[in-house]
Amino acid sequence: MKHFASILLLIIVFEVTAQKQMLIPPTLSGEDVELVLQPGTYEFFDGISTATLGANGDVLGPTIVLDKNQDVNITVENKIGETTTIHWHGMHVSAANDGGPHTTIKAGEIWNPRFTVLDNAATYWYHPHLHMKTNDHVLQGLAGLIIVRDEAEAALDLPRDYGVDDIPVVIQTKAFDSNKQIVLGKSALDTEVLANATRRAFYEVPAQVVRLRLLNGSSERLYNIGFTGNMPFYQIASDGGLLQSPVQLTRLWLSPGERAEILIDLSDQEGQNINLKSYASELPTGYYGAAQVGMNAMMTIPNYNSNPLNGSDFNILELRVAEPLATGVRSILRSLVNDTPYNVNDVDRTRSIDFMAQSMGPTFAVNGPFVFDGRSFDLDYINQTIPLNNTEIWTLTNHSMIAHPFHIHDVQFYILSRNGAPVAQNERGRKDVVIVPPRGGTVTFITKFEDFADDEIPYMYHCHMLTHEDEGMMGQFLVVGTTTAVNDDLVESVRIYPNPSSGMVQLRGVAQNIVKLYSTNGQLLELRRPTGEVEVFDLSTYAEGMYYFEVTNAQYSRTYKLVKN
Ligand code: C2O
Ligand code: CU
Ligand code: CU
């Protein structure tokens, strides 16, 4: 018994001392930025070398620090031995500079995007975006932060000493095999929690106001961020900019691709250790990371139920609070910046995107492949064509059991509602990723497509669960110059007979369109992608009343009323 107790003690001591100081990626700034994508090795586990990919190093990439309005000339040299791309997530750049799946960098080649930084001060990131390979390349270590600074931010009394009181935290989970090599592809056994590629990370911070730049760089997992003892923190920035004022929180959901800048006031905490955690036990069913994803324990993702992280609270980073700096920030500001959302009165058109399992049945699936509007991603198919300077409202509806973080390139958007209700204050700022709730959940947002048009190179929109993106939960849109004719002939010629109808209804002129049938309360009843000129719907089993056919092609969308009698 005594022996057993001392072994147990040894194990406990080992666990405690096995903590490691969190890696802080170096910074790069100036007009010329050079990234070399390369293979490497990294000790995630003491004494064991794991094969990785990194930019300018073994794992992750340098933090690129840019000023708004500066010009930047980036060279990305691909030495990883296979094709990849690098995308500037969240940044407003031309399609040619965006680094999406069309802008491939072959092994041994150099890509040279140049652009003017138009973004507001916030935390962005870069990562590979090769179709069907995004998850593997990110999992192996390719990802880095981009910090944009601007005058409005510079005028505020905020911590901004990188790695001292302004701390980058890239949160990821990975699965490792028995040789401690990274498991590629889809694995629900992502049991290792990493902060800047560091397991069991700690970091020393001064006893004053500290800024954390959080990025969820994980393949699938959502974090319910909080601190030990429910210590309050203040969100100051969302994906693409500072908020109007700091929002006090004790919990913050961070889904894959999302960033949040937060302040914590550690003035009274000198000598204390405080854990940044994910309180995943509090996540509701249907969010990746919760105890359950499906309606019951049987309806799940392969291996999900054997991952101890799911549904339990775990540490991400231990903050060890040391003495304050002479120049530290001592209090939390009252207000930040003025940022006016787009106006709903300026909307040129609306679009609806429906998330579903590719099979369309069972409608409420937890396992994919998931797709948008019944169509898997196709590099040669343009899903949406958007006239330059359009202001649009998009409605996202999730017909699956699992929540999906939706991301769109080129723009920042403002969330108008989630499940019909306004969102909390911290989600009212500039966003490029939004979590869409499961089981019929909806999100609407407003955005504007400005500055960059290209008739050939599309931008992407996709689920930021990288496994879903790779499996086809992605679409692409062209932003076309206002002089490029947008062709609405297809939708113009749609005819519906008979109307009213008690059973069979014919839609003519709908070839190559998407046809969605909705009930009066907006529920999607059917989705079809007709290839022939005539599409027949059988409404005989539907209740009497009013129904809506929404006919959409890449350019136009029109809704037709139908009476069932
Ligand atoms: Cu973070 Cu299209 O990506
Ligand atoms: Cu992006
Ligand atoms: Cu998804």
Coordinates of C-alpha atoms and ligand atoms in Angstrom, one line a residue:
M1 CA 0.0 0.0 0.0
K2 CA 2.8 2.3 1.0
H3 CA 4.7 1.4 -2.1
F4 CA 1.7 2.0 -4.3
A5 CA 1.1 5.4 -2.7
S6 CA 4.7 6.5 -3.4
I7 CA 4.5 5.4 -7.0
L8 CA 1.3 7.3 -7.4
L9 CA 3.0 10.4 -5.9
L10 CA 5.9 10.0 -8.3
I11 CA 3.4 9.9 -11.2
I12 CA 1.7 13.0 -9.9
V13 CA 5.1 14.8 -9.5
F14 CA 6.0 13.9 -13.0
E15 CA 2.8 15.2 -14.3
V16 CA 3.3 18.5 -12.7
T17 CA 6.9 19.0 -13.7
A18 CA 6.2 17.9 -17.2
Q19 CA 4.9 21.4 -18.0
K20 CA 6.7 23.3 -20.7
Q21 CA 7.1 27.0 -21.4
M22 CA 4.8 27.9 -24.3
L23 CA 6.6 28.6 -27.6
I24 CA 6.3 32.2 -28.8
P25 CA 6.6 32.4 -32.6
P26 CA 9.1 35.1 -33.8
T27 CA 7.7 38.1 -35.6
L28 CA 8.3 39.3 -39.1
S29 CA 7.5 42.8 -40.3
G30 CA 8.3 45.4 -42.9
E31 CA 7.5 45.5 -46.6
D32 CA 9.3 42.3 -47.6
V33 CA 8.1 39.2 -45.9
E34 CA 9.7 35.8 -46.7
L35 CA 8.1 32.6 -45.7
V36 CA 9.8 29.2 -46.4
L37 CA 7.5 26.3 -46.0
Q38 CA 9.6 23.3 -44.9
P39 CA 9.6 19.9 -43.3
G40 CA 11.0 19.7 -39.8
T41 CA 10.9 17.8 -36.5
Y42 CA 9.6 19.0 -33.2
E43 CA 9.5 17.6 -29.7
F44 CA 5.9 17.7 -28.7
F45 CA 6.8 14.9 -26.2
D46 CA 10.2 15.2 -24.4
G47 CA 12.9 13.3 -26.1
I48 CA 10.7 12.2 -29.0
S49 CA 11.0 13.7 -32.4
T50 CA 7.9 14.2 -34.4
A51 CA 7.8 14.9 -38.1
T52 CA 6.3 18.4 -38.8
L53 CA 5.9 21.1 -41.3
G54 CA 6.6 24.8 -40.5
A55 CA 7.2 28.1 -42.0
N56 CA 10.8 29.4 -41.4
G57 CA 11.1 26.8 -38.7
D58 CA 10.0 23.4 -37.5
V59 CA 6.5 24.1 -36.5
L60 CA 3.9 26.9 -37.0
G61 CA 5.2 30.0 -38.7
P62 CA 6.3 33.5 -37.7
T63 CA 3.8 36.1 -36.6
I64 CA 3.6 38.6 -39.4
V65 CA 3.1 42.1 -38.1
L66 CA 1.6 44.6 -40.6
D67 CA 0.4 48.2 -40.5
K68 CA -2.9 49.1 -42.1
N69 CA -2.3 50.9 -45.5
Q70 CA 1.3 49.6 -45.8
D71 CA 2.3 47.7 -48.9
V72 CA 3.6 44.2 -48.5
N73 CA 5.5 42.0 -50.8
I74 CA 5.5 38.4 -49.7
T75 CA 7.5 35.5 -51.0
V76 CA 6.3 32.1 -50.1
E77 CA 8.8 29.4 -51.0
N78 CA 7.4 25.9 -51.0
K79 CA 10.0 23.3 -49.8
I80 CA 7.6 20.8 -48.3
G81 CA 7.9 18.5 -51.3
E82 CA 4.3 18.7 -52.5
T83 CA 1.8 21.2 -53.8
T84 CA 0.2 23.6 -51.3
T85 CA -1.2 27.1 -51.0
I86 CA -1.1 29.8 -48.4
H87 CA -4.3 31.8 -47.6
W88 CA -4.4 35.0 -45.6
H89 CA -7.4 34.2 -43.5
G90 CA -9.6 37.2 -42.8
M91 CA -7.7 39.7 -44.9
H92 CA -9.4 41.7 -47.6
V93 CA -7.2 41.1 -50.7
S94 CA -7.8 40.4 -54.4
A95 CA -8.8 36.9 -55.4
A96 CA -5.4 36.4 -57.0
N97 CA -3.6 37.3 -53.8
D98 CA -6.0 35.4 -51.5
G99 CA -4.2 32.0 -51.7
G100 CA -7.3 29.9 -52.1
P101 CA -7.2 26.4 -53.7
H102 CA -6.7 27.7 -57.2
T103 CA -3.5 29.5 -56.4
T104 CA -1.3 26.5 -56.0
I105 CA 2.4 26.6 -55.2
K106 CA 4.1 23.5 -56.6
A107 CA 6.9 21.9 -54.8
G108 CA 10.1 24.0 -55.2
E109 CA 8.2 27.0 -56.5
I110 CA 7.8 30.5 -55.1
W111 CA 4.6 32.5 -54.9
N112 CA 4.8 36.2 -54.7
P113 CA 1.6 38.0 -53.6
R114 CA 1.8 41.8 -53.2
F115 CA -0.9 44.0 -51.8
T116 CA -1.8 46.9 -49.7
V117 CA -3.1 46.1 -46.2
L118 CA -6.7 47.4 -46.0
D119 CA -7.7 45.6 -42.8
N120 CA -8.4 47.0 -39.4
A121 CA -6.3 46.3 -36.5
A122 CA -7.0 42.7 -35.3
T123 CA -5.5 39.2 -35.4
Y124 CA -5.7 37.3 -38.7
W125 CA -3.9 34.1 -39.7
Y126 CA -2.4 32.2 -42.6
H127 CA -2.6 28.6 -43.5
P128 CA -2.6 26.2 -46.4
H129 CA -5.7 25.8 -48.5
L130 CA -5.1 23.1 -51.0
H131 CA -8.4 21.3 -51.8
M132 CA -8.6 18.0 -49.9
K133 CA -5.2 18.7 -48.2
T134 CA -5.9 21.7 -46.0
N135 CA -6.4 19.6 -42.9
D136 CA -3.3 17.5 -43.4
H137 CA -1.1 20.5 -44.0
V138 CA -2.4 22.5 -41.0
L139 CA -2.2 19.4 -38.8
Q140 CA 1.4 18.9 -39.6
G141 CA 2.1 22.4 -38.3
L142 CA 1.6 25.0 -41.1
A143 CA -0.3 28.0 -39.6
G144 CA 0.8 31.4 -38.3
L145 CA -0.7 34.6 -37.0
I146 CA -1.0 38.0 -38.7
I147 CA -1.2 41.0 -36.4
V148 CA -2.5 44.1 -38.1
R149 CA -2.0 47.4 -36.3
D150 CA -3.7 50.7 -37.2
E151 CA -3.9 54.3 -35.8
A152 CA -7.2 53.8 -34.0
E153 CA -5.7 50.8 -32.1
A154 CA -2.4 52.7 -31.5
A155 CA -4.3 55.5 -29.8
L156 CA -5.7 53.1 -27.1
D157 CA -4.1 52.2 -23.8
L158 CA -3.7 48.5 -24.6
P159 CA -1.0 46.0 -24.0
R160 CA 1.0 45.6 -27.2
D161 CA 4.5 44.3 -26.2
Y162 CA 4.6 41.0 -28.1
G163 CA 5.3 38.0 -26.0
V164 CA 5.4 40.1 -22.8
D165 CA 1.9 41.5 -22.2
D166 CA 0.5 40.8 -25.7
I167 CA 0.5 37.1 -26.1
P168 CA -0.3 35.0 -29.1
V169 CA -2.1 31.7 -28.3
V170 CA -2.8 29.3 -31.2
I171 CA -5.0 26.6 -29.8
Q172 CA -5.0 23.3 -31.5
T173 CA -5.6 19.6 -30.7
K174 CA -4.0 16.8 -32.6
A175 CA -4.0 13.0 -32.6
F176 CA -0.7 11.2 -32.2
D177 CA 0.0 7.6 -33.1
S178 CA 1.9 5.1 -30.8
N179 CA 5.2 6.4 -32.2
K180 CA 4.1 10.0 -31.4
Q181 CA 3.7 10.9 -35.0
I182 CA 0.9 13.2 -36.1
V183 CA -2.2 11.3 -37.3
L184 CA -3.3 12.8 -40.6
G185 CA -6.8 12.8 -42.1
K186 CA -9.9 12.5 -40.0
S187 CA -9.4 11.3 -36.4
A188 CA -11.6 12.0 -33.5
L189 CA -8.7 10.9 -31.2
D190 CA -7.3 14.5 -31.1
T191 CA -6.4 14.0 -27.4
E192 CA -3.4 16.3 -27.2
V193 CA -4.1 20.0 -26.4
L194 CA -1.5 22.4 -27.8
A195 CA -0.9 26.1 -27.1
N196 CA 1.5 27.4 -29.8
A197 CA 2.4 23.7 -30.5
T198 CA 3.3 23.3 -26.8
R199 CA 1.6 20.5 -24.7
R200 CA 0.9 21.3 -21.0
A201 CA 2.0 24.9 -21.7
F202 CA 2.7 27.5 -19.1
Y203 CA 3.7 31.1 -19.6
E204 CA 4.9 33.8 -17.3
V205 CA 2.9 37.0 -17.4
P206 CA 3.2 40.3 -15.5
A207 CA 0.7 41.2 -12.7
Q208 CA -1.2 43.8 -14.8
V209 CA -3.6 43.9 -17.7
V210 CA -2.5 41.3 -20.2
R211 CA -3.8 40.8 -23.8
L212 CA -4.2 37.3 -25.2
R213 CA -4.7 36.9 -29.0
L214 CA -6.6 33.6 -29.2
L215 CA -6.9 31.6 -32.4
N216 CA -8.7 28.3 -32.7
G217 CA -6.5 26.6 -35.3
S218 CA -8.0 23.2 -34.7
S219 CA -9.3 20.8 -37.3
E220 CA -12.7 20.3 -35.8
R221 CA -12.9 21.2 -32.1
L222 CA -14.8 24.1 -30.5
Y223 CA -13.5 25.6 -27.2
N224 CA -15.5 27.1 -24.4
I225 CA -12.9 29.5 -23.1
G226 CA -12.7 30.5 -19.5
F227 CA -10.3 30.9 -16.6
T228 CA -10.0 29.1 -13.2
G229 CA -12.4 30.5 -10.7
N230 CA -14.6 32.0 -13.4
M231 CA -12.2 35.0 -13.5
P232 CA -13.8 37.6 -15.7
F233 CA -12.1 38.6 -18.9
Y234 CA -12.9 41.3 -21.5
Q235 CA -13.2 40.6 -25.2
I236 CA -11.8 43.6 -27.2
A237 CA -11.6 42.3 -30.7
S238 CA -13.4 39.7 -32.9
D239 CA -12.1 38.2 -36.1
G240 CA -11.7 41.4 -38.1
G241 CA -11.5 44.3 -35.8
L242 CA -11.8 45.9 -32.4
L243 CA -15.2 46.0 -30.7
Q244 CA -17.0 49.2 -29.8
S245 CA -16.1 48.5 -26.1
P246 CA -14.6 45.7 -24.1
V247 CA -17.3 43.0 -23.3
Q248 CA -17.0 41.4 -19.9
L249 CA -17.3 37.6 -20.1
T250 CA -16.6 34.5 -18.1
R251 CA -17.0 32.1 -21.1
L252 CA -16.3 32.5 -24.8
W253 CA -17.0 30.0 -27.6
L254 CA -14.2 29.8 -30.1
S255 CA -14.9 27.7 -33.1
P256 CA -12.4 26.6 -35.7
G257 CA -10.9 29.6 -37.6
E258 CA -12.2 32.2 -35.1
R259 CA -10.0 34.7 -33.3
A260 CA -10.7 36.7 -30.2
E261 CA -8.5 39.2 -28.4
I262 CA -9.1 39.3 -24.7
L263 CA -7.8 41.3 -21.8
I264 CA -7.4 39.9 -18.3
D265 CA -6.6 42.1 -15.3
L266 CA -4.0 40.2 -13.3
S267 CA -3.0 43.2 -11.1
D268 CA -4.0 41.4 -7.8
Q269 CA -2.8 38.0 -8.9
E270 CA 1.0 38.2 -8.4
G271 CA 2.4 34.7 -7.4
Q272 CA -0.8 33.0 -8.6
N273 CA -1.2 30.4 -11.3
I274 CA -4.3 30.8 -13.5
N275 CA -5.5 28.3 -16.1
L276 CA -6.9 29.2 -19.4
K277 CA -9.3 26.3 -20.0
S278 CA -12.0 24.9 -22.2
Y279 CA -15.1 24.2 -20.1
A280 CA -16.3 21.6 -22.6
S281 CA -18.5 20.0 -20.0
E282 CA -20.9 22.9 -20.5
L283 CA -21.1 22.6 -24.3
P284 CA -24.6 21.6 -25.5
T285 CA -25.1 18.5 -27.6
G286 CA -24.2 19.0 -31.3
Y287 CA -21.1 21.1 -30.8
Y288 CA -17.8 19.2 -31.5
G289 CA -16.2 19.0 -28.1
A290 CA -19.4 18.4 -26.1
A291 CA -20.0 15.1 -24.4
Q292 CA -22.4 14.2 -27.2
V293 CA -22.8 15.2 -30.8
G294 CA -25.9 13.3 -31.8
M295 CA -29.3 13.0 -30.2
N296 CA -28.1 10.0 -28.2
A297 CA -24.8 8.3 -27.3
M298 CA -25.3 5.9 -30.2
M299 CA -25.5 8.6 -32.8
T300 CA -21.9 9.7 -32.9
I301 CA -18.7 10.2 -34.8
P302 CA -16.3 7.1 -35.0
N303 CA -14.0 7.2 -31.9
Y304 CA -15.6 10.4 -30.6
N305 CA -16.8 8.7 -27.4
S306 CA -13.3 7.4 -26.5
N307 CA -11.7 10.9 -26.6
P308 CA -11.5 12.0 -22.9
L309 CA -11.5 15.7 -24.0
N310 CA -15.1 15.5 -25.2
G311 CA -17.4 16.8 -22.5
S312 CA -14.8 17.4 -19.9
D313 CA -13.0 20.6 -18.8
F314 CA -9.3 20.7 -19.7
N315 CA -6.4 23.1 -19.4
I316 CA -5.0 24.9 -22.5
L317 CA -2.4 27.2 -20.9
E318 CA -1.3 28.0 -17.3
L319 CA -0.5 31.6 -16.7
R320 CA 2.1 32.2 -14.0
V321 CA 1.7 35.7 -12.7
A322 CA 5.0 37.4 -12.0
E323 CA 5.7 41.0 -11.0
P324 CA 4.2 43.8 -13.0
L325 CA 6.3 45.8 -15.6
A326 CA 7.2 49.4 -14.9
T327 CA 5.3 50.4 -18.0
G328 CA 2.3 48.0 -17.7
V329 CA -1.3 48.7 -18.5
R330 CA -3.2 48.9 -15.2
S331 CA -6.9 49.1 -16.1
I332 CA -9.4 48.0 -18.7
L333 CA -10.5 50.7 -21.1
R334 CA -14.2 51.8 -21.3
S335 CA -14.5 52.2 -25.0
L336 CA -12.5 51.1 -28.1
V337 CA -13.5 52.2 -31.6
N338 CA -16.5 53.2 -33.6
D339 CA -17.4 50.8 -36.3
T340 CA -20.6 51.1 -38.2
P341 CA -22.2 47.9 -39.5
Y342 CA -23.6 47.8 -43.1
N343 CA -27.1 49.1 -43.4
V344 CA -29.9 46.7 -44.1
N345 CA -31.6 49.4 -46.3
D346 CA -28.7 49.1 -48.7
V347 CA -29.1 45.4 -49.4
D348 CA -29.0 44.5 -53.1
R349 CA -29.9 40.8 -52.7
T350 CA -30.2 38.0 -50.3
R351 CA -28.8 34.5 -50.6
S352 CA -29.6 31.3 -48.7
I353 CA -27.1 28.6 -48.1
D354 CA -28.3 25.3 -46.7
F355 CA -26.0 22.9 -44.9
M356 CA -26.7 19.2 -45.2
A357 CA -25.3 15.7 -45.5
Q358 CA -24.5 15.0 -49.1
S359 CA -26.9 12.1 -49.1
M360 CA -29.7 14.4 -48.0
G361 CA -30.8 11.6 -45.7
P362 CA -30.9 11.2 -42.9
T363 CA -31.5 14.9 -42.9
F364 CA -30.0 15.2 -39.5
A365 CA -26.7 13.5 -39.8
V366 CA -23.6 13.8 -37.5
N367 CA -21.2 12.3 -40.0
G368 CA -20.6 13.8 -43.4
P369 CA -19.7 14.4 -46.0
F370 CA -21.5 17.6 -45.6
V371 CA -22.2 20.0 -48.4
F372 CA -23.8 23.3 -49.2
D373 CA -27.1 23.3 -51.1
G374 CA -26.8 19.6 -52.0
R375 CA -23.7 20.1 -54.1
S376 CA -20.2 19.0 -53.1
F377 CA -17.3 21.5 -53.8
D378 CA -16.1 21.5 -57.4
L379 CA -13.1 23.6 -58.4
D380 CA -14.7 24.1 -61.9
Y381 CA -18.2 25.2 -60.7
I382 CA -19.0 28.7 -59.6
N383 CA -21.6 28.6 -56.9
Q384 CA -22.3 32.3 -56.6
T385 CA -21.6 35.4 -58.8
I386 CA -21.7 38.7 -57.0
P387 CA -21.6 42.1 -58.6
L388 CA -18.9 44.3 -57.2
N389 CA -20.2 46.7 -54.5
N390 CA -23.2 44.5 -53.7
T391 CA -24.4 44.6 -50.2
E392 CA -26.0 41.3 -49.3
I393 CA -27.7 39.4 -46.5
W394 CA -26.9 35.7 -46.4
T395 CA -29.0 33.2 -44.5
L396 CA -27.3 30.1 -43.4
T397 CA -29.4 27.1 -42.3
N398 CA -27.9 24.0 -40.8
H399 CA -29.9 20.8 -41.6
S400 CA -27.5 18.6 -39.7
M401 CA -27.0 17.4 -36.1
I402 CA -23.7 19.1 -35.7
A403 CA -22.8 22.8 -35.6
H404 CA -20.6 24.1 -38.4
P405 CA -18.3 27.2 -38.3
F406 CA -19.0 29.0 -41.6
H407 CA -16.2 31.1 -43.1
I408 CA -16.1 33.4 -46.1
H409 CA -13.1 34.9 -47.8
D410 CA -12.7 38.5 -49.1
V411 CA -15.0 40.2 -46.6
Q412 CA -15.8 40.8 -43.0
F413 CA -19.5 40.5 -42.1
Y414 CA -21.8 41.6 -39.3
I415 CA -24.1 38.9 -37.7
L416 CA -27.8 40.1 -37.8
S417 CA -29.3 37.1 -36.0
R418 CA -28.8 33.5 -34.8
N419 CA -31.9 31.4 -34.6
G420 CA -33.9 34.5 -35.2
A421 CA -32.5 36.4 -32.2
P422 CA -29.9 39.2 -32.0
V423 CA -26.4 37.9 -30.9
A424 CA -24.5 38.9 -27.8
Q425 CA -22.5 42.1 -27.8
N426 CA -19.1 40.4 -28.4
E427 CA -20.4 38.9 -31.6
R428 CA -21.6 42.2 -33.1
G429 CA -18.3 43.3 -34.5
R430 CA -16.4 42.3 -37.6
K431 CA -16.5 38.6 -38.2
D432 CA -15.3 36.2 -40.9
V433 CA -16.3 32.9 -39.1
V434 CA -19.6 32.2 -37.4
I435 CA -20.8 29.1 -35.7
V436 CA -24.2 27.9 -37.1
P437 CA -26.2 25.9 -34.5
P438 CA -27.3 22.3 -35.3
R439 CA -30.7 20.9 -36.0
G440 CA -32.2 23.6 -38.2
G441 CA -30.2 26.4 -36.6
T442 CA -29.9 29.6 -38.6
V443 CA -27.5 32.6 -38.9
T444 CA -28.1 35.7 -41.0
F445 CA -25.3 38.2 -41.7
I446 CA -24.8 41.3 -43.8
T447 CA -21.7 42.1 -45.8
K448 CA -20.5 44.1 -48.7
F449 CA -18.3 42.9 -51.6
E450 CA -16.0 45.9 -52.3
D451 CA -12.7 46.8 -54.1
F452 CA -11.8 43.5 -55.8
A453 CA -13.4 42.0 -58.8
D454 CA -12.0 39.1 -60.9
D455 CA -13.9 37.3 -63.7
E456 CA -11.8 34.2 -63.3
I457 CA -10.5 33.6 -59.9
P458 CA -13.1 32.8 -57.3
Y459 CA -13.1 33.3 -53.5
M460 CA -14.2 30.5 -51.2
Y461 CA -16.8 30.1 -48.5
H462 CA -16.7 26.9 -46.4
C463 CA -17.0 25.2 -43.1
H464 CA -13.9 25.8 -41.1
M465 CA -13.9 22.3 -39.7
L466 CA -11.0 21.4 -41.9
T467 CA -12.2 17.8 -42.3
H468 CA -15.6 19.1 -43.6
E469 CA -13.9 21.6 -45.9
D470 CA -11.7 18.9 -47.4
E471 CA -14.7 16.6 -47.9
G472 CA -16.5 19.2 -50.0
M473 CA -18.3 21.6 -47.6
M474 CA -17.1 24.5 -49.6
G475 CA -18.4 26.7 -52.4
Q476 CA -16.9 29.5 -54.4
F477 CA -17.9 32.9 -55.6
L478 CA -16.8 35.3 -58.2
V479 CA -17.0 39.0 -57.5
V480 CA -17.5 40.5 -61.0
G481 CA -17.0 44.1 -62.2
T482 CA -20.2 46.1 -62.6
T483 CA -19.6 46.2 -66.3
T484 CA -19.7 42.4 -66.6
A485 CA -23.2 41.3 -67.6
V486 CA -24.9 39.1 -65.1
N487 CA -27.2 36.7 -66.9
D488 CA -30.6 36.1 -65.3
D489 CA -32.3 34.5 -68.2
L490 CA -32.7 31.2 -66.5
V491 CA -34.6 32.5 -63.6
E492 CA -36.6 34.9 -65.8
S493 CA -38.0 32.0 -67.7
V494 CA -39.3 29.9 -64.8
R495 CA -42.9 28.9 -65.1
I496 CA -44.9 26.9 -62.5
Y497 CA -48.1 25.0 -63.3
P498 CA -50.7 24.4 -62.1
N499 CA -50.9 27.0 -59.4
P500 CA -52.9 26.5 -57.2
S501 CA -52.3 22.8 -57.2
S502 CA -53.5 19.8 -55.2
G503 CA -50.7 17.4 -56.2
M504 CA -48.2 17.4 -59.0
V505 CA -46.5 20.7 -59.9
Q506 CA -44.3 21.3 -62.9
L507 CA -41.5 23.8 -62.8
R508 CA -40.2 24.7 -66.3
G509 CA -37.0 26.4 -67.2
V510 CA -35.1 25.4 -64.1
A511 CA -32.3 23.4 -65.6
Q512 CA -28.9 24.0 -63.8
N513 CA -30.7 26.0 -61.1
I514 CA -31.1 25.1 -57.5
V515 CA -34.7 24.7 -56.5
K516 CA -35.7 24.9 -52.8
L517 CA -39.2 24.3 -51.6
Y518 CA -40.1 26.1 -48.3
S519 CA -43.1 26.1 -46.0
T520 CA -44.5 29.5 -44.9
N521 CA -42.5 29.4 -41.7
G522 CA -39.3 29.1 -43.8
Q523 CA -38.6 25.4 -43.3
L524 CA -36.7 23.8 -46.1
L525 CA -38.9 20.9 -47.4
E526 CA -37.0 19.8 -50.5
L527 CA -33.9 20.8 -52.4
R528 CA -33.3 19.8 -56.0
R529 CA -30.7 20.5 -58.7
P530 CA -32.6 19.8 -61.9
T531 CA -30.6 18.9 -65.0
G532 CA -33.6 18.8 -67.4
E533 CA -36.0 21.7 -68.3
V534 CA -38.9 20.3 -66.4
E535 CA -38.9 19.3 -62.8
V536 CA -41.9 17.8 -61.1
F537 CA -42.7 18.1 -57.4
D538 CA -45.4 16.0 -55.7
L539 CA -47.2 18.0 -53.1
S540 CA -50.0 15.6 -52.4
T541 CA -48.7 14.7 -49.0
Y542 CA -48.3 18.3 -47.9
A543 CA -50.9 20.2 -45.9
E544 CA -53.0 22.8 -47.7
G545 CA -51.6 26.3 -47.6
M546 CA -49.0 28.5 -49.0
Y547 CA -45.5 27.3 -50.2
Y548 CA -42.5 28.9 -51.7
F549 CA -40.2 27.8 -54.5
E550 CA -36.8 29.6 -54.4
V551 CA -35.0 29.2 -57.7
T552 CA -31.4 30.2 -57.7
N553 CA -28.5 30.2 -60.0
A554 CA -25.0 31.7 -59.5
Q555 CA -26.3 35.2 -60.4
Y556 CA -29.9 35.4 -59.4
S557 CA -32.4 34.1 -57.0
R558 CA -36.2 34.5 -57.2
T559 CA -39.0 33.2 -55.0
Y560 CA -42.4 32.0 -56.4
K561 CA -45.5 31.5 -54.3
L562 CA -47.5 28.3 -54.7
V563 CA -50.9 27.5 -53.2
K564 CA -51.6 23.9 -52.3
N565 CA -55.3 23.2 -52.1
Ligands
C2O1 CU1 -9.1 29.9 -42.8 CU2 -10.8 29.5 -46.4 O1 -9.9 29.6 -44.6
CU2 CU -10.2 32.5 -45.1
CU3 CU -18.8 21.5 -40.9

